[in-house]
Coordinates of C-alpha atoms and ligand atoms in Angstrom, one line a residue:
M131 CA 0.1 0.0 0.1
R132 CA 1.3 3.4 -0.9
I133 CA 0.3 7.0 0.3
I134 CA 0.6 9.5 -2.5
G135 CA 0.2 13.2 -2.2
H136 CA -0.8 16.0 -4.9
L137 CA -0.4 19.6 -4.2
D138 CA -1.6 22.4 -6.6
M139 CA -1.3 25.9 -6.0
D140 CA -4.5 27.9 -5.9
A141 CA -4.6 30.5 -8.7
F142 CA -0.9 30.3 -8.9
F143 CA 0.3 33.2 -10.9
A144 CA -2.5 35.5 -9.9
A145 CA -2.0 34.7 -6.4
I146 CA 1.5 35.5 -6.7
E147 CA 0.8 38.8 -8.1
E148 CA -1.9 39.5 -5.5
R149 CA 0.5 38.8 -2.8
D150 CA 3.2 41.0 -4.4
H151 CA 0.7 44.1 -4.8
P152 CA -1.2 44.3 -1.6
Q153 CA -3.2 47.4 -3.0
W154 CA -5.2 44.9 -5.2
R155 CA -6.0 42.2 -2.5
G156 CA -9.4 40.8 -3.0
L157 CA -9.9 42.6 -6.2
P158 CA -10.5 40.5 -9.4
L159 CA -7.1 39.9 -11.3
V160 CA -6.2 38.3 -14.6
V161 CA -2.7 37.3 -15.6
G162 CA -2.0 37.0 -19.5
A163 CA -2.1 39.0 -22.4
D164 CA -2.9 42.9 -22.8
P165 CA -6.5 43.5 -23.4
A166 CA -5.6 46.6 -24.8
G167 CA -8.8 48.1 -24.1
G168 CA -10.8 45.4 -25.6
T169 CA -8.7 45.2 -29.0
G170 CA -6.0 43.0 -27.2
R171 CA -5.1 39.5 -28.6
G172 CA -3.8 36.2 -26.9
V173 CA -5.3 34.6 -24.0
A174 CA -5.6 34.6 -20.1
A175 CA -3.0 32.3 -18.2
T176 CA -5.1 32.3 -15.2
A177 CA -7.6 34.4 -13.0
N178 CA -7.8 34.8 -9.2
Y179 CA -11.2 33.5 -7.6
P180 CA -13.0 37.0 -7.7
A181 CA -12.3 37.2 -11.5
R182 CA -13.6 33.6 -11.7
R183 CA -16.8 34.7 -10.4
Y184 CA -17.2 36.8 -13.4
G185 CA -17.0 33.8 -15.6
I186 CA -13.3 34.3 -16.5
H187 CA -10.8 31.3 -16.8
S188 CA -7.5 30.1 -18.0
A189 CA -7.1 30.0 -21.8
M190 CA -10.1 32.3 -22.4
P191 CA -9.4 34.9 -25.2
I192 CA -8.4 38.1 -23.3
T193 CA -10.9 40.2 -25.3
R194 CA -13.6 38.2 -23.8
A195 CA -12.1 38.4 -20.3
W196 CA -12.1 42.2 -21.0
R197 CA -16.0 42.2 -21.8
L198 CA -16.6 40.4 -18.7
S199 CA -14.8 42.8 -16.8
E200 CA -16.8 45.6 -18.5
A201 CA -20.2 43.9 -17.7
A202 CA -19.2 43.7 -14.0
K203 CA -18.4 47.5 -13.9
R204 CA -21.8 48.3 -15.3
R205 CA -23.3 46.1 -12.5
G206 CA -21.4 48.3 -10.0
Q207 CA -18.8 45.6 -9.3
P208 CA -14.8 46.3 -9.5
G209 CA -13.3 46.0 -12.9
V210 CA -10.6 43.4 -13.3
I211 CA -6.8 44.3 -13.0
F212 CA -4.8 42.7 -15.9
L213 CA -1.3 42.1 -15.7
P214 CA 1.4 40.4 -18.0
P215 CA 3.2 37.4 -16.6
N216 CA 6.2 37.5 -15.1
F217 CA 7.6 34.0 -15.6
S218 CA 10.9 33.9 -14.0
R219 CA 9.2 35.3 -10.6
Y220 CA 6.8 32.5 -11.0
E221 CA 9.5 29.9 -11.5
E222 CA 11.4 31.2 -8.4
V223 CA 8.4 30.8 -6.2
S224 CA 7.7 27.3 -7.7
R225 CA 11.5 26.3 -6.8
R226 CA 10.9 27.2 -3.1
I227 CA 7.5 25.4 -2.9
M228 CA 9.2 22.4 -4.3
E229 CA 11.9 22.7 -1.8
I230 CA 9.3 22.8 1.1
I231 CA 7.5 19.6 -0.1
K232 CA 10.9 17.6 -0.4
K233 CA 11.5 18.6 3.3
Y234 CA 8.5 16.3 4.1
S235 CA 8.7 13.7 1.5
P236 CA 11.7 11.6 0.2
L237 CA 10.2 11.1 -3.3
V238 CA 8.7 14.2 -5.1
E239 CA 7.4 14.5 -8.5
E240 CA 7.3 17.9 -10.0
A241 CA 4.3 17.8 -12.4
S242 CA 4.2 21.2 -13.4
I243 CA 5.3 24.8 -12.3
D244 CA 2.5 24.6 -9.6
E245 CA 1.9 21.2 -9.1
A246 CA 3.7 18.0 -7.3
Y247 CA 2.9 14.6 -6.4
F248 CA 5.0 13.1 -3.4
D249 CA 5.1 9.9 -1.4
L250 CA 4.2 9.8 2.2
T251 CA 4.0 6.1 2.5
Y252 CA 6.5 6.5 5.4
A253 CA 3.7 8.0 7.5
G254 CA 2.2 4.7 8.0
D255 CA -1.5 5.5 7.6
F256 CA -3.7 8.0 6.1
A257 CA -4.5 10.0 9.4
R258 CA -0.6 10.6 9.8
A259 CA 0.0 11.6 6.3
A260 CA -3.0 14.1 6.4
A261 CA -1.3 15.8 9.3
I262 CA 2.0 16.0 7.3
C263 CA 0.0 17.7 4.5
A264 CA -1.5 20.0 6.8
Q265 CA 2.2 20.9 7.9
I266 CA 3.1 21.3 4.2
K267 CA 0.3 23.8 3.6
G268 CA 1.0 25.6 6.9
E269 CA 4.8 26.2 5.9
I270 CA 3.9 27.3 2.2
R271 CA 1.1 29.9 4.0
V272 CA 3.9 31.0 6.5
R273 CA 6.7 31.2 4.1
E274 CA 5.3 32.3 0.8
N275 CA 1.9 33.6 2.1
L276 CA 0.1 31.5 -0.5
T277 CA -2.4 28.7 -0.5
A278 CA -2.4 25.3 -1.9
S279 CA -4.7 22.5 -2.3
V280 CA -3.7 19.1 -1.5
G281 CA -5.0 15.4 -2.0
L282 CA -4.1 12.3 -0.7
G283 CA -5.0 8.8 -2.1
P284 CA -3.4 5.4 -2.8
N285 CA -2.2 6.3 -6.2
K286 CA -1.6 9.4 -8.5
L287 CA -4.9 9.4 -10.0
M288 CA -6.8 9.4 -6.7
A289 CA -4.1 12.0 -5.1
K290 CA -4.9 14.6 -8.1
I291 CA -8.7 14.1 -8.0
A292 CA -8.5 14.7 -4.2
S293 CA -6.5 17.8 -4.6
D294 CA -9.0 19.2 -7.3
F295 CA -12.1 18.3 -5.0
K296 CA -11.9 21.2 -2.6
K297 CA -10.1 24.2 -3.9
P298 CA -8.6 26.9 -2.8
D299 CA -6.9 25.9 0.4
G300 CA -8.3 22.3 0.5
L301 CA -7.2 19.2 2.2
T302 CA -8.8 15.9 0.8
V303 CA -8.2 12.5 1.8
I304 CA -9.2 9.3 -0.1
P305 CA -8.2 6.1 1.6
P306 CA -7.9 3.0 -0.7
E307 CA -11.2 1.5 0.6
E308 CA -13.2 4.7 -0.5
A309 CA -11.4 5.4 -3.7
E310 CA -14.0 3.5 -5.8
S311 CA -17.0 5.0 -4.0
F312 CA -15.6 8.5 -3.9
L313 CA -15.2 8.4 -8.1
A314 CA -18.6 7.0 -8.8
P315 CA -20.7 10.0 -8.5
L316 CA -18.3 12.5 -10.1
P317 CA -18.9 13.7 -13.7
V318 CA -16.4 11.7 -16.2
R319 CA -14.7 15.0 -16.8
K320 CA -12.8 14.9 -13.5
I321 CA -10.9 11.9 -14.8
P322 CA -7.6 13.3 -16.1
G323 CA -7.4 12.7 -19.8
I324 CA -11.2 13.2 -20.3
G325 CA -11.5 16.5 -22.0
P326 CA -14.4 18.4 -23.6
K327 CA -14.5 16.0 -27.0
T328 CA -14.5 12.8 -25.0
E329 CA -16.9 14.3 -22.5
N330 CA -19.3 15.3 -25.3
F331 CA -18.7 11.9 -27.0
L332 CA -19.7 10.2 -24.0
A333 CA -22.8 12.4 -23.1
Q334 CA -24.1 11.4 -26.5
R335 CA -24.1 7.9 -25.4
G336 CA -26.0 8.9 -22.1
V337 CA -22.7 8.7 -19.8
K338 CA -22.4 11.6 -17.5
T339 CA -20.8 10.1 -14.3
V340 CA -18.0 7.6 -13.6
Q341 CA -20.5 5.2 -12.5
D342 CA -22.2 5.4 -15.9
L343 CA -18.7 4.6 -17.5
K344 CA -18.5 1.4 -15.2
R345 CA -21.1 -0.3 -17.6
F346 CA -18.7 -0.8 -20.3
T347 CA -16.5 -3.8 -20.3
R348 CA -12.6 -3.7 -20.9
E349 CA -13.3 -4.9 -24.5
E350 CA -16.2 -2.0 -25.2
L351 CA -13.7 0.7 -23.8
Q352 CA -11.0 -0.6 -26.1
E353 CA -13.1 -0.4 -29.0
M354 CA -14.2 3.0 -28.1
F355 CA -10.8 4.7 -27.1
G356 CA -8.1 2.4 -28.3
K357 CA -5.2 1.3 -25.6
W358 CA -6.3 4.5 -23.6
G359 CA -9.4 2.7 -23.1
L360 CA -7.8 -0.2 -21.2
D361 CA -6.4 2.6 -18.8
L362 CA -9.7 4.1 -18.5
Y363 CA -11.2 0.8 -17.4
E364 CA -8.7 0.6 -14.4
K365 CA -9.2 4.5 -13.8
V366 CA -12.8 4.5 -13.1
R367 CA -12.4 1.8 -10.5
G368 CA -9.8 4.2 -8.7
R369 CA -6.8 2.4 -9.8
G370 CA -3.7 3.8 -11.2
S371 CA 0.0 4.0 -10.9
A372 CA 1.8 5.1 -7.7
V373 CA 5.3 5.4 -9.4
L374 CA 6.7 8.7 -9.2
A375 CA 9.1 10.5 -11.7
T376 CA 11.4 12.0 -9.3
A377 CA 14.1 12.9 -11.8
Y378 CA 11.8 15.7 -13.3
E379 CA 13.4 18.2 -15.4
P380 CA 11.8 20.8 -17.6
K381 CA 12.1 19.4 -21.3
S382 CA 12.2 22.8 -22.8
V383 CA 12.2 26.8 -21.9
G384 CA 10.1 28.7 -24.1
E385 CA 7.8 31.8 -24.6
Q386 CA 5.4 33.1 -27.3
E387 CA 4.1 36.5 -28.1
T388 CA 0.9 37.6 -29.9
F389 CA 1.7 41.0 -31.5
G390 CA -0.8 43.9 -31.3
R391 CA -1.6 43.4 -34.8
D392 CA -0.6 41.2 -37.6
T393 CA 2.7 42.4 -39.1
L394 CA 5.4 41.9 -41.5
D395 CA 7.3 44.9 -40.1
L396 CA 11.0 43.4 -39.9
P397 CA 12.6 45.7 -37.5
F398 CA 9.7 45.3 -35.0
I399 CA 9.6 41.5 -35.5
F400 CA 13.3 41.0 -35.0
E401 CA 13.2 43.4 -32.0
R402 CA 10.5 41.3 -30.6
L403 CA 12.3 38.1 -31.4
W404 CA 15.5 39.3 -29.8
A405 CA 14.0 40.5 -26.5
M406 CA 12.1 37.1 -26.5
C407 CA 15.6 35.3 -27.0
R408 CA 16.8 37.2 -23.9
R409 CA 14.0 36.5 -21.6
V410 CA 14.2 32.6 -22.5
H411 CA 17.8 32.7 -22.0
Q412 CA 17.4 34.3 -18.5
R413 CA 14.7 31.7 -17.6
L414 CA 17.0 29.0 -18.8
L415 CA 19.7 30.0 -16.3
A416 CA 17.0 30.7 -13.5
E417 CA 16.0 26.9 -14.0
T418 CA 19.5 26.4 -13.1
F419 CA 20.5 24.8 -16.5
S420 CA 23.3 26.5 -18.5
T421 CA 23.3 24.9 -22.1
Y422 CA 20.8 24.0 -25.0
R423 CA 21.3 22.0 -28.2
T424 CA 17.8 22.3 -29.9
V425 CA 16.3 25.9 -30.9
V426 CA 12.8 26.0 -32.1
V427 CA 10.9 29.0 -33.7
T428 CA 7.3 28.9 -34.0
V429 CA 5.3 31.3 -36.3
R430 CA 1.5 31.7 -36.5
F431 CA 0.2 33.6 -39.4
A432 CA -2.8 35.8 -39.6
D433 CA -5.1 32.8 -40.7
F434 CA -3.9 31.0 -37.7
E435 CA -1.6 28.6 -39.7
T436 CA 0.9 27.7 -37.3
R437 CA 4.3 26.2 -38.1
S438 CA 7.7 25.6 -36.3
R439 CA 11.3 25.0 -37.3
A440 CA 13.9 23.5 -35.2
H441 CA 17.7 23.3 -35.5
T442 CA 19.7 20.9 -33.3
L443 CA 23.4 22.1 -32.8
P444 CA 26.4 19.5 -33.0
E445 CA 27.4 20.7 -29.5
P446 CA 25.4 22.2 -26.6
A447 CA 25.5 25.8 -26.7
A448 CA 25.4 28.5 -23.8
S449 CA 25.4 31.9 -25.0
L450 CA 22.7 34.3 -25.6
R451 CA 24.3 35.1 -29.0
T452 CA 24.2 31.9 -30.3
L453 CA 20.5 31.5 -29.1
R454 CA 19.7 34.8 -31.0
F455 CA 21.6 33.7 -34.1
E456 CA 20.0 30.3 -34.5
A457 CA 16.5 31.9 -33.9
M458 CA 17.1 34.5 -36.5
K459 CA 18.3 31.7 -39.0
L460 CA 15.4 29.6 -38.3
F461 CA 12.9 32.6 -38.5
M462 CA 14.5 34.0 -42.0
P463 CA 12.4 31.5 -44.2
F464 CA 9.0 32.7 -42.7
L465 CA 9.6 36.0 -44.4
D466 CA 10.3 34.8 -47.9
V467 CA 8.9 32.0 -50.4
R468 CA 10.5 29.1 -48.5
E469 CA 8.0 29.1 -45.8
N470 CA 5.7 32.0 -46.5
P471 CA 5.1 32.1 -50.4
K472 CA 1.7 34.0 -50.0
N473 CA 3.4 36.8 -48.1
K474 CA 1.1 36.2 -45.1
L475 CA 1.1 38.8 -42.0
I476 CA 2.4 37.3 -38.9
R477 CA 0.3 37.1 -35.6
L478 CA 2.4 35.2 -33.1
I479 CA 6.1 34.1 -32.9
G480 CA 7.5 31.8 -30.3
V481 CA 10.9 30.7 -29.4
R482 CA 11.9 27.7 -27.3
V483 CA 15.2 26.0 -26.2
E484 CA 15.5 22.0 -25.9
K485 CA 17.7 19.1 -24.8
L486 CA 19.0 21.3 -22.0
G487 CA 22.0 20.7 -19.9
K488 CA 23.8 21.7 -16.7
Ligands
TTP132 P1 -3.4 25.7 -12.8 O1 -3.1 25.0 -11.6 O2 -4.2 24.9 -13.8 O3 -4.2 27.0 -12.4 P2 -4.1 27.6 -11.2 O4 -3.2 27.2 -10.3 O5 -4.1 29.2 -11.7 O6 -5.7 27.6 -10.6 P3 -6.0 26.6 -9.6 O7 -6.4 27.3 -8.3 O8 -7.3 26.1 -10.4 O9 -5.3 25.5 -9.6 O10 -2.1 26.1 -13.6 C1 -0.9 26.7 -12.9 C2 -0.5 28.1 -13.7 O11 -0.1 27.7 -15.1 C3 -1.7 29.0 -13.7 O12 -1.5 29.9 -12.6 C4 -1.2 29.6 -14.9 C5 -0.7 28.7 -15.9 N1 -1.6 28.3 -16.7 C6 -1.6 29.0 -18.2 O13 -0.6 29.8 -18.6 N2 -2.3 28.5 -19.0 C7 -3.4 27.6 -18.9 O14 -4.2 27.3 -19.8 C8 -3.3 27.1 -17.5 C9 -4.4 26.0 -17.2 C10 -2.5 27.5 -16.7
MG133 MG1 -3.1 25.4 -9.6

């Protein structure tokens, strides 16, 4: 028997901004693209809980978030504070949170910037493990002045579902004997891997809850979803892996920018590309990497066609100069017949480094 925890920070980017700007505490706040008075482009990265009450959420077009904010103002409620993301700041906080978790668990899998699985089997039972989770949450609150939601379960699946069950500032414990009954009444969407499309597909077959999904045999699920159907058969019964990938390293560091207008203005584009290379390079160092071997450049045209080009160097490189040079070289074909025969305007550019080294 294993005891697995999952911790997920609450409204992570927005919570950090709120903490760092006490004058905005309690006000609705969105981190993401510049709304530019309702003509902005790009999306919201996240929203704090007051902004979520206006219906704003991650990945929503920023113009829509803007309109929801305007509507709130017309109702006499406070308007939303829109902020650009400060990734290196969030990564720094993330690193300190991970260090706190590592003090309480010998085995930690960093699953994303604000989320980790950790093994608490050593605690012996779920009650003692829950007390350790309360300590972790307390230390994060005291040291970072931030809240986290934590779940405990017999495997990663149940731990993640538990941490999502009560947010913000939740602590949910699902011992193994309760796993299956805990899952049964939940909407199928709560199972990681079931997105809006699968949800829709299942709804058309009258399947709404995890309980409904249990009426399919292994073979039927495999028929519907291929190999993943076999995993799903296990998941709906609360079964899943408890193996943590402790040697997590970010596989890449990158950034994207949606321009204020579609453009082929070369001095402007190159200025943005260079600035982006500088930020990506800084973040690489902040992640305590020193080298990269692959450089990837992404371009989205005005019609949303999105293309990437990558180049892998024969040797690891470290300098910003090389990054800029490689990014430029990869980018040039998007400006001429090679990758852009119709001379389409550019909407978004991105730069990413991969094959990172210390
Ligand atoms: P999440 O943990 O999904 O969201 P959250 O921490 O903001 O809110 P919750 O309380 O529901 O956990 O993601 C962590 C951070 O990752 C989030 O603060 C911003 C970033 N992010 C994006 O940039 N784009 C996205 O689409 C999502 C989902 C997250
Ligand atoms: Mg989170």
